[in-house]
Amino acid sequence: MLDAAFMSRWMTATAAAVGREETRLTDLDSAIGDADHGANLRRGFTAVSATLDKETPDTPGAVLALAGRQLISTVGGASGPLYGTLLRRTGKALGDAAEVTREQLAEALGAGVAAVGQLGGAAAGDKTMLDALLPAVEALGRSFAAAAEAAEAGALATVPLRARKGRASYLGERSVGHQDPGATSAALLVGALVEAAA
């Protein structure tokens, strides 16, 4: 069963992963975006980790809702609202339960991913974070490792795609051949689940 401490470890592991990969995320974003994705997410998840060090809510849902609010208040551009919505909506879907199963997390994360799709008007194949998150949600019912592998494969699969949403879409065909930074950071978020479960 997954409790509030598990969700807190997940967010802390994500902060560490984003910190390790900040330069890579920025490099990917330099090619087809604003070159600030790595720095923005590092700032946001560092703030999430610091907040959870001081205050750990009692339920898994409340941990994710708090993390989402923190991201929205500290991350500029599109990343803050998108990741904030993902975590807040996932937390809301988990409700007030003190513990949840991996399958329940998968279902709740699915609700969060759907909310991100609505917010950004994006769908699978648009070369966005959804290309990592959608296969991850489907695989999360099997295991954390399967979700991480699916997210990583989804991020890699954005390389040949033409961006249809976000700043990268302004580049048209020139966006082809570059891995999407949002899908890459989403894969880091999902990959951190494996560390939280270890």
XYZ file of N, CA and C in Angstrom, residues 102-103 135 137-147 150:
45
model
N -1.309 0.578 -5.862
C -0.685 1.051 -7.102
C -1.734 1.205 -8.191
N -2.694 0.294 -8.215
C -3.751 0.380 -9.228
C -4.596 1.642 -9.037
N 1.380 6.320 -21.942
C 1.794 4.909 -21.839
C 2.188 4.527 -20.416
N 0.780 5.571 -17.590
C -0.450 5.290 -16.840
C -0.952 3.887 -17.173
N -0.903 3.542 -18.434
C -1.371 2.221 -18.847
C -0.509 1.121 -18.227
N 0.800 1.362 -18.154
C 1.724 0.343 -17.636
C 1.770 0.309 -16.112
N 1.348 1.381 -15.466
C 1.448 1.454 -14.007
C 0.598 0.385 -13.327
N -0.428 -0.090 -14.012
C -1.224 -1.177 -13.451
C -0.421 -2.461 -13.299
N 0.663 -2.601 -14.090
C 1.501 -3.810 -14.023
C 2.586 -3.668 -12.967
N 3.334 -2.559 -13.016
C 4.399 -2.341 -12.026
C 4.965 -0.930 -12.193
N 5.697 -0.482 -11.147
C 6.369 0.816 -11.245
C 7.437 0.771 -12.334
N 8.181 -0.349 -12.396
C 9.247 -0.464 -13.396
C 8.677 -0.412 -14.814
N 7.540 -1.080 -15.012
C 6.913 -1.066 -16.344
C 6.482 0.358 -16.719
N 5.974 1.097 -15.743
C 5.569 2.480 -16.006
C 6.772 3.335 -16.381
N 7.875 2.460 -19.873
C 6.928 2.974 -20.864
C 7.077 4.484 -21.038
